[in-house]
Coordinates of C-alpha atoms in Angstrom, one line a residue:
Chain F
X1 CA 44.1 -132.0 -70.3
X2 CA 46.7 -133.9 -72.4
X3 CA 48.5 -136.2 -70.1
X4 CA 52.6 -134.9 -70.0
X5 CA 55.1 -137.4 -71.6
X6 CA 58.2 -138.5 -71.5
X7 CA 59.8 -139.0 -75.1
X8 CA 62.2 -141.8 -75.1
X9 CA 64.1 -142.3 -77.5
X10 CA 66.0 -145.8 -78.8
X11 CA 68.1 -147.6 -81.1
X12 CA 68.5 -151.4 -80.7
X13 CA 71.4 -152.4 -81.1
X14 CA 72.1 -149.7 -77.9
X15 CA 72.5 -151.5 -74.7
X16 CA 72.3 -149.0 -72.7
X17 CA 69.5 -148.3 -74.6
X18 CA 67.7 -151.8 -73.6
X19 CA 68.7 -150.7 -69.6
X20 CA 66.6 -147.4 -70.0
X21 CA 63.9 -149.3 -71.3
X22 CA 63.3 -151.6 -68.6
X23 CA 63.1 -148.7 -66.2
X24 CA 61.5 -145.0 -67.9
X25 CA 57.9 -146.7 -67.5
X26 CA 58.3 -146.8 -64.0
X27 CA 60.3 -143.5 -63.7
X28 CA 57.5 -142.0 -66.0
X29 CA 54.5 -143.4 -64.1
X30 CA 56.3 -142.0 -60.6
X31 CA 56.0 -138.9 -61.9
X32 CA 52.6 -138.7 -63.5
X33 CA 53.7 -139.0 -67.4
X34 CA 53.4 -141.4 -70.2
X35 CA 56.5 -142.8 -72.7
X36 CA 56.3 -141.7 -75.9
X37 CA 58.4 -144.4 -77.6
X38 CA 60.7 -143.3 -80.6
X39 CA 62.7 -146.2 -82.2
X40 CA 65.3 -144.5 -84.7
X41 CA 68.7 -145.2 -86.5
X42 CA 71.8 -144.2 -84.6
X43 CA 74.2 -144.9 -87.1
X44 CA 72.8 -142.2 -89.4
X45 CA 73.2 -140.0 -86.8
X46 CA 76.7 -140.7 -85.9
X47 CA 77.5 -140.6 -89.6
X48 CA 76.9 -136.7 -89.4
X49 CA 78.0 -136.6 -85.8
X50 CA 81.3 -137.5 -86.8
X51 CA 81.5 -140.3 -83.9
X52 CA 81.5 -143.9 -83.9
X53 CA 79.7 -147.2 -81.8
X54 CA 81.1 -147.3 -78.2
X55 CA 83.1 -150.2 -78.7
X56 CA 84.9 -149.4 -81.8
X57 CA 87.4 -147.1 -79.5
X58 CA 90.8 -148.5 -79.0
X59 CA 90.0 -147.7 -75.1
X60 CA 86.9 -146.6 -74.7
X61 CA 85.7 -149.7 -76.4
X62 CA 87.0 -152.6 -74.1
X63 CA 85.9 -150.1 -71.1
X64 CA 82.0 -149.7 -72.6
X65 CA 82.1 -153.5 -72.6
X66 CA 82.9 -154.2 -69.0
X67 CA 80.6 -150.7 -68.3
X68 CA 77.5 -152.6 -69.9
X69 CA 78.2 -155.9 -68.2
X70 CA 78.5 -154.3 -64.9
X71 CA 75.3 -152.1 -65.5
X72 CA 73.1 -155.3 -65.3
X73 CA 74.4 -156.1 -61.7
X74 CA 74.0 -152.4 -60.9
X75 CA 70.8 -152.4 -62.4
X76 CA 69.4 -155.7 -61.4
X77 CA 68.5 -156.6 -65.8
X78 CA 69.5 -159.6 -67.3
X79 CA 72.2 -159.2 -69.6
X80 CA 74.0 -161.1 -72.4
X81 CA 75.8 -159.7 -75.4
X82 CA 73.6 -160.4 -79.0
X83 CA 75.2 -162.9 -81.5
X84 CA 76.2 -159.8 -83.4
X85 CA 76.8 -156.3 -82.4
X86 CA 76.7 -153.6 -83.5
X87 CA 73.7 -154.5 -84.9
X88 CA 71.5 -154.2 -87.7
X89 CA 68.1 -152.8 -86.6
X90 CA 66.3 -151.2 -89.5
X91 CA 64.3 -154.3 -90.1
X92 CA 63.1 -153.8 -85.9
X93 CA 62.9 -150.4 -85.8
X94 CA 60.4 -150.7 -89.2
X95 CA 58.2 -153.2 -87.3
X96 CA 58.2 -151.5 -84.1
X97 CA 56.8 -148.0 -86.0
X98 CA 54.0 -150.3 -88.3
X99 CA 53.1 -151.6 -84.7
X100 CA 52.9 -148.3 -83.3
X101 CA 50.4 -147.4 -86.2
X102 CA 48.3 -150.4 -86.7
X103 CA 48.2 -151.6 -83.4
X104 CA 49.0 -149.0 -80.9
X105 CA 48.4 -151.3 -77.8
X106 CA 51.2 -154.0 -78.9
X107 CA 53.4 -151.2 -79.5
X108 CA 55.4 -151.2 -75.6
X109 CA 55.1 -155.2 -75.5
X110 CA 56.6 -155.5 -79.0
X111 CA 59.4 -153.2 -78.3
X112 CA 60.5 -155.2 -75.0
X113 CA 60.1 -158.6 -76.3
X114 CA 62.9 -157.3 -79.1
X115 CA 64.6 -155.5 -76.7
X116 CA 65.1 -158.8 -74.5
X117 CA 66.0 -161.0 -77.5
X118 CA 69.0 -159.2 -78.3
X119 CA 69.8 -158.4 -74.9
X120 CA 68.6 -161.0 -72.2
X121 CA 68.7 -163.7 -74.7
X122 CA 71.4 -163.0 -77.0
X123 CA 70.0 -163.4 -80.4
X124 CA 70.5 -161.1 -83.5
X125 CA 67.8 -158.9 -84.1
X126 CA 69.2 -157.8 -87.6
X127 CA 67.4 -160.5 -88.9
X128 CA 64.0 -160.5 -90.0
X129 CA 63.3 -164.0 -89.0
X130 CA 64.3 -162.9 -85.4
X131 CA 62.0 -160.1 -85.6
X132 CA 59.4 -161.9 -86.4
X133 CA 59.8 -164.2 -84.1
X134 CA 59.6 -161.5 -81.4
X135 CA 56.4 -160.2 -82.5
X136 CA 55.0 -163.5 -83.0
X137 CA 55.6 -164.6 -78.8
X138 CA 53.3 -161.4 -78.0
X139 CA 50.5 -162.6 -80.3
X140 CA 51.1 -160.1 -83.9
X141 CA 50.6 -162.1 -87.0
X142 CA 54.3 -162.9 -88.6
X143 CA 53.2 -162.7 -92.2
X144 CA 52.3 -159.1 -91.2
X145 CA 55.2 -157.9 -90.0
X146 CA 57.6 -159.7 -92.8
X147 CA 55.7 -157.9 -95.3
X148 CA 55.7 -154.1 -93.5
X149 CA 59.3 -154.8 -92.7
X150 CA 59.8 -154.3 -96.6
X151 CA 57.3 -151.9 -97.3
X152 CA 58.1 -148.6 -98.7
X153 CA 56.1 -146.7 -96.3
X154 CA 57.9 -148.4 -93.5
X155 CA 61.1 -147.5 -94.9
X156 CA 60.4 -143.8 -94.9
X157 CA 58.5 -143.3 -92.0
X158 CA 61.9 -144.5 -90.5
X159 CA 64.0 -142.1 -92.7
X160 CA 61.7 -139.3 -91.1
X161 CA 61.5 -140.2 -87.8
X162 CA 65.5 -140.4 -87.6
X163 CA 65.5 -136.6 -89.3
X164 CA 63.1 -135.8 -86.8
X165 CA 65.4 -137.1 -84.2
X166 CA 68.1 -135.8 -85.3
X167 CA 66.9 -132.1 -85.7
X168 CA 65.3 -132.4 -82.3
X169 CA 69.1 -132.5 -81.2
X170 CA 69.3 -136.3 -80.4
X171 CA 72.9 -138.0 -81.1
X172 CA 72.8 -141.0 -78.8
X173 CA 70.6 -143.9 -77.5
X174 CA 69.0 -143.3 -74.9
X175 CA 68.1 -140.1 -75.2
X176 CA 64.8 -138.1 -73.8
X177 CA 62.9 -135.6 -73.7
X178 CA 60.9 -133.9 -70.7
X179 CA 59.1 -131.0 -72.0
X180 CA 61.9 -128.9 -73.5
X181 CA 64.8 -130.5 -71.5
X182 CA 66.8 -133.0 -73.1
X183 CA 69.0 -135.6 -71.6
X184 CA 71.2 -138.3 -73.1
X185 CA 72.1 -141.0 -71.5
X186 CA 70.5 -144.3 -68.9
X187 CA 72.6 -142.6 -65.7
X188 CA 71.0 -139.8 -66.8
X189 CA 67.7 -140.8 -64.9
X190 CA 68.5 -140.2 -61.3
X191 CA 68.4 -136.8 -62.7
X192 CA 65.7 -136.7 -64.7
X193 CA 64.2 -137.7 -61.9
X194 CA 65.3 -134.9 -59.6
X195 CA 63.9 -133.0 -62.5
X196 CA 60.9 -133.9 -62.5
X197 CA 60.1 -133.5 -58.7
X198 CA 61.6 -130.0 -58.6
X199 CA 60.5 -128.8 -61.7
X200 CA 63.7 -128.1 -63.2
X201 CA 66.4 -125.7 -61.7
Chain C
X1 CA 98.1 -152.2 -43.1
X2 CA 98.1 -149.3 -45.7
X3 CA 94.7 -147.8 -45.7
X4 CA 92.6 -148.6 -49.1
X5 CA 92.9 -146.3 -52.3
X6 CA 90.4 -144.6 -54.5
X7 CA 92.8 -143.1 -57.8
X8 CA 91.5 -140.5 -58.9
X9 CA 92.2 -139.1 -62.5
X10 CA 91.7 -136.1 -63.4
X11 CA 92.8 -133.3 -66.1
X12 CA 92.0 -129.1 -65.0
X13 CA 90.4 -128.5 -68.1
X14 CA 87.4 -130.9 -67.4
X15 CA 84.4 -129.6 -65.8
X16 CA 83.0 -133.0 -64.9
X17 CA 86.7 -133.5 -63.3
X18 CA 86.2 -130.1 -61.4
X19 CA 82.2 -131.7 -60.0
X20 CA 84.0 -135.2 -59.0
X21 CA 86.9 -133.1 -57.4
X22 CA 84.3 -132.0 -54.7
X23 CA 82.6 -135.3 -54.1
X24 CA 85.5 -137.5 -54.2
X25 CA 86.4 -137.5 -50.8
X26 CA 83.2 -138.0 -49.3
X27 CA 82.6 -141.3 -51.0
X28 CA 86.4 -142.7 -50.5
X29 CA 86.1 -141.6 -46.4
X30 CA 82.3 -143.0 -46.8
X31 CA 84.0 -146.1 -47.3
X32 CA 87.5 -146.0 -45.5
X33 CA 89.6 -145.0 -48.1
X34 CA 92.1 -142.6 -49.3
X35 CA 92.2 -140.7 -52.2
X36 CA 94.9 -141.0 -54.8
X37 CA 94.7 -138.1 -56.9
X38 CA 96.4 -137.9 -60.1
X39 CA 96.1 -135.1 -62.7
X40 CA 97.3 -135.6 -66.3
X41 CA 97.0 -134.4 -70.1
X42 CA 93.9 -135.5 -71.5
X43 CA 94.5 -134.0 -74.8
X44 CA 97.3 -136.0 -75.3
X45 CA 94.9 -139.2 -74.5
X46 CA 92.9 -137.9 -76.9
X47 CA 94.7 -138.1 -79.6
X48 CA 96.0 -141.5 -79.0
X49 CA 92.3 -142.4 -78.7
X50 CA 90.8 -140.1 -82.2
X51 CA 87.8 -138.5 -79.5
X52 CA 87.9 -134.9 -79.0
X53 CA 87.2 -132.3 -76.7
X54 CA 83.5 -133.0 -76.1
X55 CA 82.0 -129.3 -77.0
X56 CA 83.7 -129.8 -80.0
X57 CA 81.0 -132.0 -81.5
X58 CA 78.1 -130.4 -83.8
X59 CA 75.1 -131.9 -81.2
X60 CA 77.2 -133.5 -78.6
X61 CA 78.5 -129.9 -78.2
X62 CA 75.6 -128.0 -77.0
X63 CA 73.9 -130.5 -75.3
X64 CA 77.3 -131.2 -72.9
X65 CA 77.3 -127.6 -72.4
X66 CA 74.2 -127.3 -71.2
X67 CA 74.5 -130.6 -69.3
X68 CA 77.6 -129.3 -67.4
X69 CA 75.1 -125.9 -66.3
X70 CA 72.8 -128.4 -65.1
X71 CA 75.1 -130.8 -63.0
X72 CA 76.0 -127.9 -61.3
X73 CA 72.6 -127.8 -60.0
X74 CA 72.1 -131.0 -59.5
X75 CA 75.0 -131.3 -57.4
X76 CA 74.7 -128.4 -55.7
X77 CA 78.3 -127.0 -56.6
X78 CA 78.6 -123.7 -57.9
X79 CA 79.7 -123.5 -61.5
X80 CA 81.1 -120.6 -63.8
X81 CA 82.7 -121.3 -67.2
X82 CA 86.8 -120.1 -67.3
X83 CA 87.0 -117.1 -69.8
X84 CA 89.2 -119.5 -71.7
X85 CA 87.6 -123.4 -72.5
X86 CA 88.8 -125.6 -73.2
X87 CA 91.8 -124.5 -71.1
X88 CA 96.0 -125.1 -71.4
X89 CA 96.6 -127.7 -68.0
X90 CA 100.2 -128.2 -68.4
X91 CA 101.4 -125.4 -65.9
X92 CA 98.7 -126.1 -63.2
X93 CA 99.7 -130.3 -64.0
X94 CA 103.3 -129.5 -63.7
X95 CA 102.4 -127.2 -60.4
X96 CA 100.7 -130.3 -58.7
X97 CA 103.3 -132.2 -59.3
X98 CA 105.7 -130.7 -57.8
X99 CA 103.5 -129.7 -54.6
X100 CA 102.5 -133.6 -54.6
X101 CA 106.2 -134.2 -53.9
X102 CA 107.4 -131.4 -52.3
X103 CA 104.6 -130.3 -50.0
X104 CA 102.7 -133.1 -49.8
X105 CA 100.1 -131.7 -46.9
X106 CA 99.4 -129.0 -49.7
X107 CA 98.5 -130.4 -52.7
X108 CA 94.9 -130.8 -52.0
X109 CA 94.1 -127.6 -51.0
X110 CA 96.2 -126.7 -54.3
X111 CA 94.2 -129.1 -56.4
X112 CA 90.8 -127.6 -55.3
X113 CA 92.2 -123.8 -55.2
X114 CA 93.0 -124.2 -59.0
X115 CA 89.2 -126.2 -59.8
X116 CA 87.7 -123.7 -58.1
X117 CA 89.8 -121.0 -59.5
X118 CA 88.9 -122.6 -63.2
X119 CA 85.2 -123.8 -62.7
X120 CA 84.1 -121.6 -59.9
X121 CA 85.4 -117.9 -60.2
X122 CA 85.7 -118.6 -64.4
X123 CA 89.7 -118.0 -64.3
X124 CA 91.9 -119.2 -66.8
X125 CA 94.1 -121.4 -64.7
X126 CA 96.3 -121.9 -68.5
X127 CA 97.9 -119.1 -67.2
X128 CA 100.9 -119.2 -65.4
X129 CA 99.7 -116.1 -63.4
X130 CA 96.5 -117.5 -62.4
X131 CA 98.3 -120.7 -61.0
X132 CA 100.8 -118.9 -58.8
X133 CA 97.6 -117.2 -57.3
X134 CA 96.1 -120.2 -56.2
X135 CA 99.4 -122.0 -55.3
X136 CA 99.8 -118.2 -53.5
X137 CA 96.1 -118.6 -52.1
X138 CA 96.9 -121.3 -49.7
X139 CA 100.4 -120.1 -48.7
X140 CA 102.9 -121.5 -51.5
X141 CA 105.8 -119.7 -52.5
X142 CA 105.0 -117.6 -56.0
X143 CA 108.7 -118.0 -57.2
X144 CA 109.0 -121.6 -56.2
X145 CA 106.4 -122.1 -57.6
X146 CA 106.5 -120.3 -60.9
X147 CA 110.2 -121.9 -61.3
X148 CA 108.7 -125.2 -61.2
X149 CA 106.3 -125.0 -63.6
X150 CA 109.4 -124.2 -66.4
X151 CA 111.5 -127.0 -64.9
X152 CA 112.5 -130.2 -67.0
X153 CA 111.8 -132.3 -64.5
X154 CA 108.1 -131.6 -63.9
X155 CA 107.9 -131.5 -67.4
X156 CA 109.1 -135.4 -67.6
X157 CA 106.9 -136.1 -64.9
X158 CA 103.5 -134.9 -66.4
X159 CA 105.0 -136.9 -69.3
X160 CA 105.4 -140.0 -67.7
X161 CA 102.0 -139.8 -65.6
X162 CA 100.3 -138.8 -68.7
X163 CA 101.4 -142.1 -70.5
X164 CA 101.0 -144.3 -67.2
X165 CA 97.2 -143.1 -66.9
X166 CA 97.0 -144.0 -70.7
X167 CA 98.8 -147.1 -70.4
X168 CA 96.4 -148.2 -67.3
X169 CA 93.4 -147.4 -69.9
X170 CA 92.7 -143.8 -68.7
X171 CA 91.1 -142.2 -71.7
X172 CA 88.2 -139.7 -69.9
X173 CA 88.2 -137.3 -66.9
X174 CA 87.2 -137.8 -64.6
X175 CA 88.5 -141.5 -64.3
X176 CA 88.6 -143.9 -61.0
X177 CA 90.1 -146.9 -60.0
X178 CA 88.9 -148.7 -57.3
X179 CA 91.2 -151.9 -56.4
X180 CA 91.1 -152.9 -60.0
X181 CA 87.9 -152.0 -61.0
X182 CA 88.1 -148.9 -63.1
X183 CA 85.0 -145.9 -63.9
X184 CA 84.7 -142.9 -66.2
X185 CA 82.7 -140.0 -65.6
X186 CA 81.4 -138.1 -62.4
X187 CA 77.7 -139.6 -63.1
X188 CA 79.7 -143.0 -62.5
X189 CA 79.9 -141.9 -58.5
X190 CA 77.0 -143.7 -57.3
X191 CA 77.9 -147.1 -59.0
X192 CA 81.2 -146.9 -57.2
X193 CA 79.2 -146.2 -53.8
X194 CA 77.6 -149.2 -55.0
X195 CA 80.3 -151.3 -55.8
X196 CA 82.5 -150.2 -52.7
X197 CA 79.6 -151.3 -50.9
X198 CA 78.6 -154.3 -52.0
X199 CA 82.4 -155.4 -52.4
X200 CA 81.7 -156.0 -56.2
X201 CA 79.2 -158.0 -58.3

């Protein structure tokens, strides 16, 4: 039998986002499943959503802020804000699914050691140079992933996945799956996990 | 020395408002302190703030929905939608108001009488009727109170709270102050047990 997953989904430039995905291995493993990892393209999404990046509200904005820096103490992660943010994270999100493909086992290491640069380190991962440089420090060839970062096939697998996303009902990072039941959100997992040990209510 | 506060913001029409309602004093006597409780208009916020009611996204929509069915489970507090949604809270603001200053011993019990009323038996607590039977419910005077609600005073006063919570960055319910450390959103309850415990971070 099929082991049961838990589909995670992410955009980059999402810090809460980078909070869930220090923690839904271990919440997933507790419980007997595995991540299915599903980098995507919020912005898109809000674009038909009608809504907007946290911090671009004239009070909900400065209150996300101080609600992000807070969750790393709450949390115990590392946190810093990225050089730039919002940011751009096509160029990430394109290497992550090429590594997902081509080298399946580098796929999780890849995604935190971007993850960490643009949130425990601070840098900008809109830049393919930083990207790179990510996937370099866990040992994938950089002239690899410059060239798949700009490759046509990358480009729409990425289109499709954030349709796919976007069908499936998803309109915010993080956002998961277990078996049918959605939920959105990283304070979302307390009750994903009271989900999963009473099989739903 | 006065006893310690826990504000607590809240407008009737908000479900998540209704699930914090029944927890809030738990967690403030957990930790010695009083609650504060303070309704206002959050449609009014919203505006200021360009957000919306939150069903009345296209995918936000459904899934909150269907998240609010399933806090009600997870918190183990019953939970019926009003027959009206979102629902009119001036008259049960103004009602509170008034009880807050004139009856002071009552406006609890009126507070929760019209949540539950709303969010527990399905009422539609925009009704002036339906507010005079809670206020009636736990031993208020029907004509006082139905006089109030049409009195130019209240009316100033739901006014002027409205655009103090706004002014104090209030732009969710349900919305917490602790000292001054502020938190949106019933699923922000355990950081605040947290945070009262741990004196900050």
């Amino acid at each position: 039998m099929a082991q049961k997953t838990l589909d995670f989904y992410f955009d980059y430039s999402s810090p809460y986002g980078y909070f869930a995905s220090e923690m839904v291995e271990a919440l997933a493993e507790k419980h007997g499943r595995v991540v299915v990892w599903k980098p995507f393209l919020l912005g898109i999404i809000f674009k038909q959503e009608g809504t907007q990046s946290l911090i671009s509200y004239p009070m909900k904005g400065p209150y996300s802020k101080h609600d992000i820096e807070r969750c790393s103490g709450f949390y115990s992660i590392p946190f810093q804000w990225p050089s730039v943010f919002p940011v751009l994270t096509v160029n990430a999100a394109r290497a992550t699914l090429w590594v997902q493909q081509q080298h399946p086992d580098m796929a999780v290491p890849l995604i935190h050691a971007i993850y960490r640069k643009a949130f425990s380190e601070g840098a900008d991962v809109g830049q393919v140079a930083t990207v790179i440089e990510a996937a370099e420090s866990i040992g994938l060839d950089p002239d690899d992933v410059s060239k798949v970062i700009r490759s046509q096939p990358m480009k729409d697998l990425l289109k499709t996945e954030t349709q796919a996303a976007m069908d499936r009902g998803v309109f915010g990072s993080p956002f998961f799956f277990i078996d049918g039941e959605r939920f959105w959100g990283v304070d979302r997992m307390d009750m994903m996990d009271a989900w999963m040990t009473r099989g739903g209510w």
